[in-house]
């Protein structure tokens, strides 16, 4: 595991999110440092995905503040487009454009959103496909790829925008074990390269082995936030211990 720069990249202060009368996030405060991979774990309905979606304003917090880099993204007048340019997101489902080749899927957003020229966008896309082990699939279409290959393309597409932060929402939950391994390997490589990442996952072994820190959420609150050694080996809170007993069958 690579060393982490101790400069905050993500900062959350007392973040709340309500959907009508339902309060999903109840005052979340946390910091993620530059180059750090943080895995978010917890039961379904604990607020993990909602928290992740607040980080690129797919959900707008009801109250509280969020900073990405030096920008308070929850401040009045901040452009959602500017926020999403710096926060790449990889979803459970791949969301690739089926009528475009793999290469064109990677080139589209950098050209349209960042205004990058064709040759630079193509060179970047080819480099990223090599990074995720798919150089030979540049001219293929999504339907010609396995699920694991499509998810690796989705990761490369998010990276093509050169974001400050990458967010993963259960990126492997739709994949079989072999394909899951392919994707997790790429995520480890990104972490080794110093990408700041927040990862919602049910892959406890991955969180334990690859994360710099693990955040356990329960009922919309951060119950435990520490190194994998502490969270998995000696958790402080009874809710964390109960959750791990249930999912790890220990």
Short mmCIF file of C-alpha atoms in Angstrom, two decimals:
data_model
loop_
_atom_site.label_atom_id
_atom_site.label_comp_id
_atom_site.label_asym_id
_atom_site.label_seq_id
_atom_site.Cartn_x
_atom_site.Cartn_y
_atom_site.Cartn_z
CA UNK A 1 0.00 0.00 0.00
CA UNK A 2 1.41 3.36 -1.04
CA UNK A 3 1.93 6.25 1.36
CA UNK A 4 -0.79 8.89 1.48
CA UNK A 5 -0.29 12.64 1.24
CA UNK A 6 -1.75 14.11 4.42
CA UNK A 7 -3.55 16.90 2.57
CA UNK A 8 -7.35 16.67 2.80
CA UNK A 9 -8.95 16.05 -0.61
CA UNK A 10 -12.52 15.44 0.60
CA UNK A 11 -14.03 17.08 3.65
CA UNK A 12 -17.56 16.58 4.94
CA UNK A 13 -18.98 18.69 7.74
CA UNK A 14 -22.28 17.75 9.39
CA UNK A 15 -23.87 16.50 6.16
CA UNK A 16 -27.57 15.68 6.34
CA UNK A 17 -29.78 14.31 3.59
CA UNK A 18 -33.53 13.88 3.77
CA UNK A 19 -35.96 12.39 1.29
CA UNK A 20 -39.26 13.81 2.50
CA UNK A 21 -39.63 12.72 6.12
CA UNK A 22 -36.90 10.08 5.78
CA UNK A 23 -33.50 11.24 7.06
CA UNK A 24 -30.87 9.06 5.34
CA UNK A 25 -27.71 10.93 6.42
CA UNK A 26 -27.64 12.26 9.96
CA UNK A 27 -24.72 14.63 10.38
CA UNK A 28 -21.83 12.93 8.60
CA UNK A 29 -18.41 14.52 9.18
CA UNK A 30 -15.20 13.00 7.80
CA UNK A 31 -12.00 13.76 5.91
CA UNK A 32 -10.35 11.77 3.11
CA UNK A 33 -6.73 12.58 2.38
CA UNK A 34 -5.14 12.97 -1.03
CA UNK A 35 -4.16 9.59 -2.45
CA UNK A 36 -6.24 7.67 0.07
CA UNK A 37 -8.62 4.83 -0.72
CA UNK A 38 -11.51 4.76 1.75
CA UNK A 39 -13.93 1.84 1.64
CA UNK A 40 -17.47 2.45 2.87
CA UNK A 41 -19.12 -0.57 4.46
CA UNK A 42 -22.43 -1.13 6.21
CA UNK A 43 -25.80 -2.76 5.86
CA UNK A 44 -28.20 -1.92 3.04
CA UNK A 45 -29.98 1.32 3.88
CA UNK A 46 -27.16 2.65 6.05
CA UNK A 47 -26.57 5.65 3.76
CA UNK A 48 -23.40 4.57 1.90
CA UNK A 49 -24.62 5.19 -1.64
CA UNK A 50 -26.43 8.40 -0.69
CA UNK A 51 -23.22 9.73 0.85
CA UNK A 52 -21.28 8.85 -2.29
CA UNK A 53 -23.88 10.50 -4.53
CA UNK A 54 -23.70 13.68 -2.45
CA UNK A 55 -20.00 13.94 -3.31
CA UNK A 56 -20.75 14.70 -6.96
CA UNK A 57 -24.15 16.32 -6.34
CA UNK A 58 -26.21 13.53 -7.87
CA UNK A 59 -27.92 14.10 -4.54
CA UNK A 60 -27.79 17.57 -3.02
CA UNK A 61 -27.35 17.52 0.77
CA UNK A 62 -30.21 18.94 2.78
CA UNK A 63 -27.68 20.70 5.00
CA UNK A 64 -23.98 20.65 5.83
CA UNK A 65 -20.90 21.33 3.72
CA UNK A 66 -18.70 19.29 1.39
CA UNK A 67 -15.29 20.29 0.00
CA UNK A 68 -13.52 18.57 -2.91
CA UNK A 69 -9.96 19.82 -3.17
CA UNK A 70 -10.22 23.52 -2.40
CA UNK A 71 -13.82 23.90 -3.66
CA UNK A 72 -16.86 23.91 -1.41
CA UNK A 73 -19.21 22.08 -3.75
CA UNK A 74 -22.25 22.81 -1.55
CA UNK A 75 -21.74 26.58 -1.71
CA UNK A 76 -24.42 28.62 -3.54
CA UNK A 77 -23.76 29.08 -7.23
CA UNK A 78 -21.28 26.23 -7.67
CA UNK A 79 -21.67 24.56 -11.07
CA UNK A 80 -22.68 20.89 -10.92
CA UNK A 81 -20.85 20.38 -14.21
CA UNK A 82 -17.63 21.69 -12.68
CA UNK A 83 -18.07 19.39 -9.67
CA UNK A 84 -18.70 16.30 -11.79
CA UNK A 85 -15.72 17.12 -13.98
CA UNK A 86 -13.48 16.57 -10.95
CA UNK A 87 -15.34 13.62 -9.39
CA UNK A 88 -15.46 10.59 -11.65
CA UNK A 89 -18.04 7.97 -10.73
CA UNK A 90 -18.20 4.27 -11.55
CA UNK A 91 -21.59 2.69 -11.04
CA UNK A 92 -22.86 -0.81 -10.41
CA UNK A 93 -24.05 -0.96 -14.02
CA UNK A 94 -21.61 0.06 -16.69
CA UNK A 95 -23.67 2.72 -18.55
CA UNK A 96 -21.49 2.55 -21.66
CA UNK A 97 -22.87 3.96 -24.90
CA UNK A 98 -23.79 0.79 -26.84
CA UNK A 99 -23.59 2.43 -30.28
CA UNK A 100 -20.01 3.65 -29.74
CA UNK A 101 -16.76 1.73 -29.79
CA UNK A 102 -14.79 1.37 -26.58
CA UNK A 103 -12.36 4.02 -27.81
CA UNK A 104 -15.14 6.51 -28.59
CA UNK A 105 -16.74 5.87 -25.19
CA UNK A 106 -13.50 7.06 -23.59
CA UNK A 107 -12.96 10.02 -25.90
CA UNK A 108 -16.41 11.59 -25.83
CA UNK A 109 -16.47 13.38 -22.46
CA UNK A 110 -12.90 14.78 -22.57
CA UNK A 111 -13.64 16.28 -25.98
CA UNK A 112 -17.13 17.57 -25.17
CA UNK A 113 -16.67 18.67 -21.55
CA UNK A 114 -12.98 19.56 -21.28
CA UNK A 115 -12.54 20.68 -24.88
CA UNK A 116 -9.58 18.36 -25.48
CA UNK A 117 -8.57 17.85 -29.11
CA UNK A 118 -9.14 14.57 -30.95
CA UNK A 119 -5.52 13.43 -31.05
CA UNK A 120 -4.90 14.10 -27.34
CA UNK A 121 -8.19 12.44 -26.37
CA UNK A 122 -7.34 9.39 -28.49
CA UNK A 123 -3.83 9.10 -27.03
CA UNK A 124 -5.16 9.36 -23.49
CA UNK A 125 -7.88 6.79 -24.19
CA UNK A 126 -5.42 4.30 -25.65
CA UNK A 127 -3.07 4.78 -22.71
CA UNK A 128 -5.89 4.15 -20.24
CA UNK A 129 -7.07 1.05 -22.09
CA UNK A 130 -3.54 -0.29 -21.80
CA UNK A 131 -3.62 0.49 -18.08
CA UNK A 132 -6.76 -1.59 -17.56
CA UNK A 133 -5.52 -4.39 -19.81
CA UNK A 134 -7.84 -3.79 -22.75
CA UNK A 135 -5.63 -2.41 -25.52
CA UNK A 136 -6.97 -5.03 -27.90
CA UNK A 137 -10.59 -3.94 -27.33
CA UNK A 138 -10.33 -0.33 -28.51
CA UNK A 139 -12.46 -0.94 -31.61
CA UNK A 140 -14.87 -3.37 -29.97
CA UNK A 141 -18.40 -2.45 -28.90
CA UNK A 142 -19.74 -2.92 -25.36
CA UNK A 143 -21.95 -5.86 -26.38
CA UNK A 144 -18.81 -7.74 -27.45
CA UNK A 145 -17.25 -7.52 -23.98
CA UNK A 146 -17.71 -9.47 -20.77
CA UNK A 147 -19.13 -7.73 -17.71
CA UNK A 148 -15.69 -7.43 -16.16
CA UNK A 149 -14.28 -5.93 -19.35
CA UNK A 150 -17.16 -3.44 -19.56
CA UNK A 151 -16.58 -2.35 -15.98
CA UNK A 152 -12.86 -1.85 -16.66
CA UNK A 153 -13.83 0.29 -19.65
CA UNK A 154 -16.14 2.28 -17.37
CA UNK A 155 -13.24 2.88 -14.97
CA UNK A 156 -10.99 3.96 -17.85
CA UNK A 157 -13.75 6.28 -19.08
CA UNK A 158 -13.99 7.93 -15.66
CA UNK A 159 -10.18 8.30 -15.58
CA UNK A 160 -10.17 9.90 -19.04
CA UNK A 161 -11.60 13.06 -17.50
CA UNK A 162 -8.54 13.27 -15.20
CA UNK A 163 -10.65 13.75 -12.07
CA UNK A 164 -9.32 14.64 -8.64
CA UNK A 165 -11.46 11.95 -7.02
CA UNK A 166 -12.93 8.61 -8.14
CA UNK A 167 -16.13 7.28 -6.58
CA UNK A 168 -17.15 3.62 -6.87
CA UNK A 169 -20.70 2.53 -6.06
CA UNK A 170 -20.73 -1.26 -5.71
CA UNK A 171 -18.71 -1.53 -8.91
CA UNK A 172 -18.40 -5.32 -8.68
CA UNK A 173 -21.82 -6.37 -7.36
CA UNK A 174 -23.15 -7.34 -10.81
CA UNK A 175 -20.08 -9.46 -11.64
CA UNK A 176 -19.14 -13.07 -11.07
CA UNK A 177 -16.07 -13.81 -8.89
CA UNK A 178 -13.56 -14.00 -11.75
CA UNK A 179 -14.73 -10.71 -13.27
CA UNK A 180 -14.79 -9.13 -9.81
CA UNK A 181 -11.12 -10.01 -9.43
CA UNK A 182 -10.31 -8.27 -12.74
CA UNK A 183 -11.95 -5.04 -11.60
CA UNK A 184 -10.53 -5.05 -8.07
CA UNK A 185 -7.04 -5.48 -9.52
CA UNK A 186 -7.50 -2.30 -11.56
CA UNK A 187 -8.78 -0.45 -8.49
CA UNK A 188 -5.70 -1.52 -6.52
CA UNK A 189 -3.49 -0.22 -9.33
CA UNK A 190 -5.27 3.13 -9.26
CA UNK A 191 -4.74 3.33 -5.51
CA UNK A 192 -1.05 2.51 -5.96
CA UNK A 193 -0.86 5.36 -8.48
CA UNK A 194 -2.14 7.79 -5.85
CA UNK A 195 -5.75 8.29 -6.94
CA UNK A 196 -8.08 9.49 -4.17
CA UNK A 197 -10.96 7.02 -4.04
CA UNK A 198 -14.12 6.39 -2.05
CA UNK A 199 -15.49 2.90 -2.60
CA UNK A 200 -18.85 1.53 -1.50
CA UNK A 201 -18.32 -2.21 -1.33
CA UNK A 202 -19.55 -5.50 0.09
CA UNK A 203 -16.16 -7.06 -0.69
CA UNK A 204 -14.85 -7.25 2.85
CA UNK A 205 -11.59 -8.96 1.87
CA UNK A 206 -10.86 -6.16 -0.59
CA UNK A 207 -11.64 -3.47 2.00
CA UNK A 208 -9.43 -5.20 4.53
CA UNK A 209 -6.48 -5.67 2.17
CA UNK A 210 -6.58 -2.60 -0.10
CA UNK A 211 -8.13 0.31 1.80
CA UNK A 212 -6.09 2.89 3.67
CA UNK A 213 -9.09 3.46 5.91
CA UNK A 214 -12.53 1.91 6.32
CA UNK A 215 -15.70 3.84 7.13
CA UNK A 216 -18.56 1.91 8.72
CA UNK A 217 -21.97 3.55 8.46
CA UNK A 218 -25.10 2.58 10.35
CA UNK A 219 -28.45 4.36 10.23
CA UNK A 220 -27.00 7.34 8.40
CA UNK A 221 -24.10 7.98 10.74
CA UNK A 222 -20.36 7.25 10.70
CA UNK A 223 -20.00 4.75 13.53
CA UNK A 224 -16.37 3.79 12.94
CA UNK A 225 -13.66 5.28 10.71
CA UNK A 226 -10.17 3.87 11.07
CA UNK A 227 -7.55 1.65 9.47
CA UNK A 228 -8.60 -1.81 8.29
CA UNK A 229 -6.50 -3.29 11.08
CA UNK A 230 -8.64 -1.53 13.69
CA UNK A 231 -12.04 -1.81 12.02
CA UNK A 232 -11.71 -5.50 11.16
CA UNK A 233 -9.32 -6.60 13.90
CA UNK A 234 -10.39 -4.62 16.94
CA UNK A 235 -13.50 -2.53 16.26
CA UNK A 236 -14.46 -0.05 18.94
CA UNK A 237 -18.22 0.03 18.49
CA UNK A 238 -20.69 -2.80 19.19
CA UNK A 239 -22.56 -2.06 15.93
CA UNK A 240 -19.35 -2.61 13.95
CA UNK A 241 -18.68 -5.88 15.75
CA UNK A 242 -22.24 -7.09 15.11
CA UNK A 243 -22.10 -6.15 11.43
CA UNK A 244 -18.79 -7.95 10.90
CA UNK A 245 -20.04 -11.02 12.74
CA UNK A 246 -23.04 -11.12 10.42
CA UNK A 247 -21.18 -10.64 7.14
CA UNK A 248 -18.03 -12.59 7.97
CA UNK A 249 -19.82 -15.30 9.94
CA UNK A 250 -17.31 -15.07 12.79
#
